[in-house]
Amino acid sequence: LFLRVAARNSMSAASAEVRLSVATIGRRLAALERQIGVPLLHRTPRGFILTEQGMALQRRAEASRLAMAEVARFAATLGARRSAPAVRVSATEPVISEILMARLPLLLDKHPDLRLAMRVENAVVSLPLNDADIAIRLVRPQGDSLMAKRLKPLGMGLFGNKTLLDVHDQPDWSTVPIIGYDDTYGPLPELRWLEEAGLTDKVRIRTSSTRGMVNAVAAGAGLAILPRIFAIQHPDVVEVKPRHSRPIADRNIWIVWHRSMTRRPGMRGVITWIETCFRDSAYPSLPSAGNVSSSQ
């Protein structure tokens, strides 16, 4: 728990990762400090920071945690098993529900004995620490122990409800709100596009939920940059193509796994299946509302 709070500078972020309450984490860290006899963390307005003693402990504890995760992976390969353990896949809610779950028969037909655990998580899980076997991420991770492969990118576009667009059929849609991502996923290309198009100040709603953004756009709450595969599910949603702004870049997606897990039963089949799912769903088409000026 100490290492997770130190990495995130936040008890609430650590709480979401380990599914313990902030109060429980606070009590355990206080007990750790009493046991060691020195303060490890200081609370500041911007979160928790490490003391000098905390930084020294973090360096040693991090190495031990990585070593124990490797021991756990190795131990899982020992002994006779009636069935292989489930392959754990970590991804966001829309990726799991809309892209992967809808194509499960492709996997199960080829691998009838495979067991799969699909975990919905917005937070970045640690593969070196054995939090998951496979992760689907928006950014390529760094680390010699990790294997990464870029999936077929998701086609992106600016979308709105066609009724809303009809109401605001004028050169300057200054009254149309923008719905955008928060900083959960870091500096996404969509956020940079909004800034370059002069739309950042019009972002009235921010969220980490792609499904929430799709539903808000479908309800007529505003415009949002969305993956086409999700926007296409709503018949009243159309794509807007800004005339004086650069095209919205496709979203790169990475599938990542730990190098030591490559030969584990079922891993290669799941990786190939995920690649197929993204290849089949990356570029659906949508009705277009036509071109709009860059001021929109």
mmCIF file of C-alpha atoms in Angstrom:
data_model
loop_
_atom_site.group_PDB
_atom_site.id
_atom_site.type_symbol
_atom_site.label_atom_id
_atom_site.label_comp_id
_atom_site.label_asym_id
_atom_site.label_seq_id
_atom_site.Cartn_x
_atom_site.Cartn_y
_atom_site.Cartn_z
ATOM 1 C CA LEU A 1 0.000 0.000 0.000
ATOM 2 C CA PHE A 2 2.883 2.347 0.789
ATOM 3 C CA LEU A 3 4.340 1.846 -2.685
ATOM 4 C CA ARG A 4 1.011 2.444 -4.417
ATOM 5 C CA VAL A 5 0.368 5.671 -2.506
ATOM 6 C CA ALA A 6 3.953 6.782 -3.175
ATOM 7 C CA ALA A 7 3.575 6.121 -6.907
ATOM 8 C CA ARG A 8 0.247 7.935 -7.199
ATOM 9 C CA ASN A 9 0.771 10.633 -4.527
ATOM 10 C CA SER A 10 -2.791 9.815 -3.562
ATOM 11 C CA MET A 11 -4.623 7.511 -1.182
ATOM 12 C CA SER A 12 -7.809 7.729 -3.233
ATOM 13 C CA ALA A 13 -5.997 6.540 -6.390
ATOM 14 C CA ALA A 14 -4.460 3.668 -4.443
ATOM 15 C CA SER A 15 -7.876 2.905 -2.972
ATOM 16 C CA ALA A 16 -9.363 2.419 -6.439
ATOM 17 C CA GLU A 17 -6.524 0.086 -7.434
ATOM 18 C CA VAL A 18 -6.614 -2.233 -4.424
ATOM 19 C CA ARG A 19 -10.339 -1.917 -3.602
ATOM 20 C CA LEU A 20 -9.777 -0.828 -0.027
ATOM 21 C CA SER A 21 -11.216 2.294 1.577
ATOM 22 C CA VAL A 22 -9.062 5.386 2.029
ATOM 23 C CA ALA A 23 -9.562 5.085 5.782
ATOM 24 C CA THR A 24 -8.238 1.502 5.776
ATOM 25 C CA ILE A 25 -5.179 2.503 3.754
ATOM 26 C CA GLY A 26 -4.561 5.436 6.089
ATOM 27 C CA ARG A 27 -4.685 3.198 9.179
ATOM 28 C CA ARG A 28 -2.295 0.678 7.660
ATOM 29 C CA LEU A 29 0.218 3.301 6.596
ATOM 30 C CA ALA A 30 0.069 4.885 10.044
ATOM 31 C CA ALA A 31 0.750 1.445 11.550
ATOM 32 C CA LEU A 32 3.698 1.000 9.167
ATOM 33 C CA GLU A 33 5.181 4.330 10.253
ATOM 34 C CA ARG A 34 4.751 3.418 13.922
ATOM 35 C CA GLN A 35 6.421 0.057 13.343
ATOM 36 C CA ILE A 36 9.394 1.609 11.537
ATOM 37 C CA GLY A 37 9.566 4.613 13.831
ATOM 38 C CA VAL A 38 9.873 7.374 11.202
ATOM 39 C CA PRO A 39 7.438 9.329 9.004
ATOM 40 C CA LEU A 40 7.304 8.083 5.404
ATOM 41 C CA LEU A 41 4.755 10.404 3.788
ATOM 42 C CA HIS A 42 3.779 14.055 4.143
ATOM 43 C CA ARG A 43 0.324 15.292 3.156
ATOM 44 C CA THR A 44 0.351 18.422 0.959
ATOM 45 C CA PRO A 45 -2.410 20.289 -0.929
ATOM 46 C CA ARG A 46 -1.285 18.433 -4.072
ATOM 47 C CA GLY A 47 -1.201 15.006 -2.492
ATOM 48 C CA PHE A 48 1.268 12.909 -0.564
ATOM 49 C CA ILE A 49 5.027 13.308 -0.954
ATOM 50 C CA LEU A 50 7.750 11.036 0.372
ATOM 51 C CA THR A 51 10.035 11.987 3.223
ATOM 52 C CA GLU A 52 13.750 11.309 2.877
ATOM 53 C CA GLN A 53 13.255 8.049 4.788
ATOM 54 C CA GLY A 54 10.251 7.248 2.613
ATOM 55 C CA MET A 55 12.295 7.634 -0.581
ATOM 56 C CA ALA A 56 14.990 5.323 0.780
ATOM 57 C CA LEU A 57 12.379 2.699 1.699
ATOM 58 C CA GLN A 58 10.629 3.061 -1.671
ATOM 59 C CA ARG A 59 13.811 2.220 -3.630
ATOM 60 C CA ARG A 60 14.390 -1.004 -1.729
ATOM 61 C CA ALA A 61 10.749 -2.024 -1.434
ATOM 62 C CA GLU A 62 10.083 -1.543 -5.154
ATOM 63 C CA ALA A 63 12.860 -3.973 -6.065
ATOM 64 C CA SER A 64 11.486 -6.508 -3.591
ATOM 65 C CA ARG A 65 7.944 -6.138 -4.905
ATOM 66 C CA LEU A 66 9.031 -6.769 -8.494
ATOM 67 C CA ALA A 67 11.014 -9.817 -7.394
ATOM 68 C CA MET A 68 8.057 -11.277 -5.500
ATOM 69 C CA ALA A 69 5.752 -10.728 -8.491
ATOM 70 C CA GLU A 70 8.208 -12.734 -10.606
ATOM 71 C CA VAL A 71 8.212 -15.467 -7.936
ATOM 72 C CA ALA A 72 4.409 -15.570 -8.091
ATOM 73 C CA ARG A 73 4.453 -15.936 -11.884
ATOM 74 C CA PHE A 74 6.983 -18.747 -11.644
ATOM 75 C CA ALA A 75 5.121 -20.511 -8.839
ATOM 76 C CA ALA A 76 1.970 -20.539 -10.966
ATOM 77 C CA THR A 77 3.767 -22.734 -13.504
ATOM 78 C CA LEU A 78 4.742 -25.407 -10.957
ATOM 79 C CA GLY A 79 2.825 -28.554 -10.111
ATOM 80 C CA ALA A 80 0.065 -30.437 -11.859
ATOM 81 C CA ARG A 81 -3.147 -28.579 -12.668
ATOM 82 C CA ARG A 82 -6.503 -29.921 -13.686
ATOM 83 C CA SER A 83 -6.978 -26.780 -15.721
ATOM 84 C CA ALA A 84 -4.869 -23.779 -16.617
ATOM 85 C CA PRO A 85 -5.523 -20.541 -14.675
ATOM 86 C CA ALA A 86 -7.711 -17.920 -16.276
ATOM 87 C CA VAL A 87 -5.993 -15.407 -18.538
ATOM 88 C CA ARG A 88 -6.639 -11.987 -16.978
ATOM 89 C CA VAL A 89 -7.298 -9.142 -19.427
ATOM 90 C CA SER A 90 -7.423 -5.532 -18.199
ATOM 91 C CA ALA A 91 -9.073 -2.811 -20.314
ATOM 92 C CA THR A 92 -11.591 0.003 -20.128
ATOM 93 C CA GLU A 93 -15.331 -0.654 -20.025
ATOM 94 C CA PRO A 94 -16.139 0.139 -23.691
ATOM 95 C CA VAL A 95 -13.224 -1.930 -24.993
ATOM 96 C CA ILE A 96 -14.352 -4.962 -23.017
ATOM 97 C CA SER A 97 -18.101 -4.608 -23.495
ATOM 98 C CA GLU A 98 -18.287 -3.343 -27.079
ATOM 99 C CA ILE A 99 -15.192 -4.745 -28.790
ATOM 100 C CA LEU A 100 -14.182 -7.921 -26.953
ATOM 101 C CA MET A 101 -17.292 -9.405 -25.349
ATOM 102 C CA ALA A 102 -19.278 -9.159 -28.584
ATOM 103 C CA ARG A 103 -16.667 -11.353 -30.279
ATOM 104 C CA LEU A 104 -16.149 -14.007 -27.617
ATOM 105 C CA PRO A 105 -17.382 -16.883 -29.831
ATOM 106 C CA LEU A 106 -14.337 -16.345 -32.080
ATOM 107 C CA LEU A 107 -12.121 -17.197 -29.116
ATOM 108 C CA LEU A 108 -14.125 -19.896 -27.374
ATOM 109 C CA ASP A 109 -14.729 -21.908 -30.536
ATOM 110 C CA LYS A 110 -10.980 -22.223 -31.118
ATOM 111 C CA HIS A 111 -10.030 -22.693 -27.458
ATOM 112 C CA PRO A 112 -12.811 -24.643 -25.719
ATOM 113 C CA ASP A 113 -10.758 -25.188 -22.540
ATOM 114 C CA LEU A 114 -9.697 -21.566 -22.131
ATOM 115 C CA ARG A 115 -10.777 -19.560 -19.100
ATOM 116 C CA LEU A 116 -10.837 -15.773 -19.286
ATOM 117 C CA ALA A 117 -11.110 -13.041 -16.640
ATOM 118 C CA MET A 118 -12.077 -9.654 -18.127
ATOM 119 C CA ARG A 119 -11.336 -6.791 -15.731
ATOM 120 C CA VAL A 120 -12.763 -3.309 -16.307
ATOM 121 C CA GLU A 121 -10.182 -0.750 -15.153
ATOM 122 C CA ASN A 122 -9.415 2.836 -16.079
ATOM 123 C CA ALA A 123 -6.303 2.930 -13.920
ATOM 124 C CA VAL A 124 -3.103 1.633 -15.488
ATOM 125 C CA VAL A 125 -2.386 -1.792 -13.997
ATOM 126 C CA SER A 126 1.135 -3.039 -13.399
ATOM 127 C CA LEU A 127 2.045 -6.125 -15.411
ATOM 128 C CA PRO A 128 5.458 -6.474 -13.736
ATOM 129 C CA LEU A 129 3.600 -6.637 -10.412
ATOM 130 C CA ASN A 130 1.265 -9.318 -11.763
ATOM 131 C CA ASP A 131 -1.896 -7.187 -11.561
ATOM 132 C CA ALA A 132 -3.020 -8.672 -14.900
ATOM 133 C CA ASP A 133 -1.721 -10.968 -17.639
ATOM 134 C CA ILE A 134 -2.675 -8.789 -20.616
ATOM 135 C CA ALA A 135 -3.459 -5.075 -20.668
ATOM 136 C CA ILE A 136 -4.902 -2.906 -23.444
ATOM 137 C CA ARG A 137 -3.491 0.608 -23.178
ATOM 138 C CA LEU A 138 -3.585 3.964 -24.932
ATOM 139 C CA VAL A 139 0.154 4.532 -24.470
ATOM 140 C CA ARG A 140 3.007 2.130 -25.155
ATOM 141 C CA PRO A 141 4.578 1.230 -21.793
ATOM 142 C CA GLN A 142 8.290 1.256 -21.058
ATOM 143 C CA GLY A 143 10.197 -1.635 -19.504
ATOM 144 C CA ASP A 144 12.487 -4.438 -20.611
ATOM 145 C CA SER A 145 10.210 -7.061 -19.049
ATOM 146 C CA LEU A 146 7.180 -6.061 -21.158
ATOM 147 C CA MET A 147 6.133 -7.108 -24.645
ATOM 148 C CA ALA A 148 3.959 -4.668 -26.593
ATOM 149 C CA LYS A 149 2.223 -4.780 -29.949
ATOM 150 C CA ARG A 150 0.244 -2.014 -31.588
ATOM 151 C CA LEU A 151 -3.299 -2.968 -32.492
ATOM 152 C CA LYS A 152 -5.256 -1.619 -35.448
ATOM 153 C CA PRO A 153 -5.962 2.012 -34.457
ATOM 154 C CA LEU A 154 -9.512 3.094 -33.688
ATOM 155 C CA GLY A 155 -10.949 5.586 -36.154
ATOM 156 C CA MET A 156 -11.902 8.808 -34.347
ATOM 157 C CA GLY A 157 -14.203 11.679 -35.252
ATOM 158 C CA LEU A 158 -16.112 14.675 -33.905
ATOM 159 C CA PHE A 159 -19.740 13.712 -33.311
ATOM 160 C CA GLY A 160 -23.011 15.290 -32.335
ATOM 161 C CA ASN A 161 -26.734 14.599 -32.269
ATOM 162 C CA LYS A 162 -28.231 15.497 -35.651
ATOM 163 C CA THR A 163 -31.134 17.356 -34.000
ATOM 164 C CA LEU A 164 -28.694 19.501 -32.036
ATOM 165 C CA LEU A 165 -26.723 20.215 -35.198
ATOM 166 C CA ASP A 166 -29.881 21.270 -37.049
ATOM 167 C CA VAL A 167 -30.729 23.724 -34.268
ATOM 168 C CA HIS A 168 -27.261 25.259 -34.456
ATOM 169 C CA ASP A 169 -27.020 25.372 -38.246
ATOM 170 C CA GLN A 170 -25.102 28.652 -38.395
ATOM 171 C CA PRO A 171 -21.498 29.737 -39.135
ATOM 172 C CA ASP A 172 -20.499 30.015 -35.469
ATOM 173 C CA TRP A 173 -21.679 27.352 -33.059
ATOM 174 C CA SER A 174 -20.366 29.266 -30.078
ATOM 175 C CA THR A 175 -23.231 28.035 -27.913
ATOM 176 C CA VAL A 176 -22.624 24.324 -28.559
ATOM 177 C CA PRO A 177 -20.834 22.779 -25.550
ATOM 178 C CA ILE A 178 -17.944 20.374 -25.937
ATOM 179 C CA ILE A 179 -17.637 17.141 -23.954
ATOM 180 C CA GLY A 180 -14.053 16.030 -23.435
ATOM 181 C CA TYR A 181 -11.854 13.585 -21.594
ATOM 182 C CA ASP A 182 -10.329 14.490 -18.258
ATOM 183 C CA ASP A 183 -6.650 13.846 -17.491
ATOM 184 C CA THR A 184 -7.132 10.225 -16.364
ATOM 185 C CA TYR A 185 -5.421 8.869 -19.475
ATOM 186 C CA GLY A 186 -2.766 11.564 -19.758
ATOM 187 C CA PRO A 187 -2.203 13.890 -22.751
ATOM 188 C CA LEU A 188 -4.448 12.225 -25.313
ATOM 189 C CA PRO A 189 -4.267 13.394 -28.953
ATOM 190 C CA GLU A 190 -7.954 14.352 -28.727
ATOM 191 C CA LEU A 191 -7.135 16.935 -26.051
ATOM 192 C CA ARG A 192 -4.377 18.420 -28.222
ATOM 193 C CA TRP A 193 -6.761 18.588 -31.201
ATOM 194 C CA LEU A 194 -9.330 20.528 -29.191
ATOM 195 C CA GLU A 195 -6.627 22.963 -28.106
ATOM 196 C CA GLU A 196 -5.349 23.478 -31.657
ATOM 197 C CA ALA A 197 -8.909 23.972 -32.929
ATOM 198 C CA GLY A 198 -9.548 26.649 -30.306
ATOM 199 C CA LEU A 199 -12.226 24.586 -28.566
ATOM 200 C CA THR A 200 -10.635 23.966 -25.170
ATOM 201 C CA ASP A 201 -12.495 26.852 -23.535
ATOM 202 C CA LYS A 202 -15.777 25.391 -24.803
ATOM 203 C CA VAL A 203 -15.286 22.103 -22.945
ATOM 204 C CA ARG A 204 -18.022 22.212 -20.319
ATOM 205 C CA ILE A 205 -18.045 18.559 -19.322
ATOM 206 C CA ARG A 206 -14.998 16.355 -18.664
ATOM 207 C CA THR A 207 -15.054 12.658 -17.879
ATOM 208 C CA SER A 208 -12.969 9.495 -18.097
ATOM 209 C CA SER A 209 -15.968 7.505 -19.373
ATOM 210 C CA THR A 210 -16.114 6.940 -23.135
ATOM 211 C CA ARG A 211 -19.520 5.314 -22.807
ATOM 212 C CA GLY A 212 -20.715 8.328 -20.819
ATOM 213 C CA MET A 213 -19.524 10.678 -23.569
ATOM 214 C CA VAL A 214 -21.307 8.638 -26.229
ATOM 215 C CA ASN A 215 -24.563 8.705 -24.263
ATOM 216 C CA ALA A 216 -24.243 12.452 -23.639
ATOM 217 C CA VAL A 217 -23.696 13.132 -27.354
ATOM 218 C CA ALA A 218 -26.637 10.904 -28.282
ATOM 219 C CA ALA A 219 -28.811 12.834 -25.822
ATOM 220 C CA GLY A 220 -27.875 16.133 -27.498
ATOM 221 C CA ALA A 221 -25.680 17.499 -24.707
ATOM 222 C CA GLY A 222 -22.908 18.624 -27.053
ATOM 223 C CA LEU A 223 -20.085 17.575 -29.372
ATOM 224 C CA ALA A 224 -17.340 15.104 -28.504
ATOM 225 C CA ILE A 225 -14.418 13.324 -30.135
ATOM 226 C CA LEU A 226 -15.315 9.635 -30.038
ATOM 227 C CA PRO A 227 -14.214 6.308 -31.494
ATOM 228 C CA ARG A 228 -16.479 5.566 -34.454
ATOM 229 C CA ILE A 229 -17.055 1.993 -33.272
ATOM 230 C CA PHE A 230 -18.939 3.364 -30.246
ATOM 231 C CA ALA A 231 -20.679 6.329 -31.858
ATOM 232 C CA ILE A 232 -22.117 4.178 -34.650
ATOM 233 C CA GLN A 233 -24.415 2.422 -32.180
ATOM 234 C CA HIS A 234 -26.674 5.499 -32.001
ATOM 235 C CA PRO A 235 -28.711 6.246 -35.157
ATOM 236 C CA ASP A 236 -29.177 9.916 -34.208
ATOM 237 C CA VAL A 237 -25.429 10.594 -33.950
ATOM 238 C CA VAL A 238 -23.612 12.016 -36.988
ATOM 239 C CA GLU A 239 -20.026 12.949 -37.663
ATOM 240 C CA VAL A 240 -18.982 16.571 -38.046
ATOM 241 C CA LYS A 241 -15.942 17.289 -40.211
ATOM 242 C CA PRO A 242 -14.284 20.626 -39.382
ATOM 243 C CA ARG A 243 -13.259 22.370 -42.584
ATOM 244 C CA HIS A 244 -10.283 24.402 -41.355
ATOM 245 C CA SER A 245 -8.764 22.055 -38.776
ATOM 246 C CA ARG A 246 -6.445 19.135 -39.332
ATOM 247 C CA PRO A 247 -8.084 15.673 -39.368
ATOM 248 C CA ILE A 248 -8.588 14.005 -36.016
ATOM 249 C CA ALA A 249 -5.894 11.361 -35.650
ATOM 250 C CA ASP A 250 -6.773 7.727 -35.127
ATOM 251 C CA ARG A 251 -6.266 6.474 -31.594
ATOM 252 C CA ASN A 252 -3.338 4.124 -31.195
ATOM 253 C CA ILE A 253 -4.003 1.137 -28.958
ATOM 254 C CA TRP A 254 -1.391 -1.218 -27.510
ATOM 255 C CA ILE A 255 -1.709 -4.752 -26.237
ATOM 256 C CA VAL A 256 0.880 -5.461 -23.551
ATOM 257 C CA TRP A 257 1.963 -8.559 -21.662
ATOM 258 C CA HIS A 258 4.871 -9.657 -19.501
ATOM 259 C CA ARG A 259 7.709 -11.346 -21.352
ATOM 260 C CA SER A 260 7.703 -14.318 -18.963
ATOM 261 C CA MET A 261 4.012 -15.031 -19.741
ATOM 262 C CA THR A 262 4.467 -15.541 -23.486
ATOM 263 C CA ARG A 263 4.458 -19.347 -23.311
ATOM 264 C CA ARG A 264 1.706 -19.647 -20.753
ATOM 265 C CA PRO A 265 -1.219 -21.770 -22.038
ATOM 266 C CA GLY A 266 -3.873 -19.669 -23.684
ATOM 267 C CA MET A 267 -1.853 -16.431 -23.901
ATOM 268 C CA ARG A 268 -1.055 -16.587 -27.591
ATOM 269 C CA GLY A 269 -4.652 -17.458 -28.462
ATOM 270 C CA VAL A 270 -6.015 -14.524 -26.449
ATOM 271 C CA ILE A 271 -3.501 -12.083 -27.947
ATOM 272 C CA THR A 272 -4.356 -13.179 -31.496
ATOM 273 C CA TRP A 273 -8.084 -12.912 -30.722
ATOM 274 C CA ILE A 274 -7.708 -9.356 -29.377
ATOM 275 C CA GLU A 275 -5.803 -8.376 -32.516
ATOM 276 C CA THR A 276 -8.639 -9.776 -34.636
ATOM 277 C CA CYS A 277 -11.282 -7.939 -32.605
ATOM 278 C CA PHE A 278 -9.600 -4.582 -33.167
ATOM 279 C CA ARG A 279 -8.911 -5.289 -36.833
ATOM 280 C CA ASP A 280 -12.581 -6.057 -37.435
ATOM 281 C CA SER A 281 -13.975 -3.078 -35.520
ATOM 282 C CA ALA A 282 -11.538 -0.245 -36.146
ATOM 283 C CA TYR A 283 -13.144 1.646 -39.029
ATOM 284 C CA PRO A 284 -16.960 1.632 -39.159
ATOM 285 C CA SER A 285 -18.613 4.377 -41.185
ATOM 286 C CA LEU A 286 -21.168 6.926 -39.961
ATOM 287 C CA PRO A 287 -23.490 9.461 -41.560
ATOM 288 C CA SER A 288 -21.864 12.876 -41.859
ATOM 289 C CA ALA A 289 -23.267 16.303 -41.050
ATOM 290 C CA GLY A 290 -20.861 17.777 -43.579
ATOM 291 C CA ASN A 291 -18.112 20.346 -43.142
ATOM 292 C CA VAL A 292 -18.135 23.053 -40.497
ATOM 293 C CA SER A 293 -15.835 26.027 -39.986
ATOM 294 C CA SER A 294 -12.815 25.869 -37.678
ATOM 295 C CA SER A 295 -14.546 28.198 -35.216
ATOM 296 C CA GLN A 296 -16.932 25.365 -34.465
#
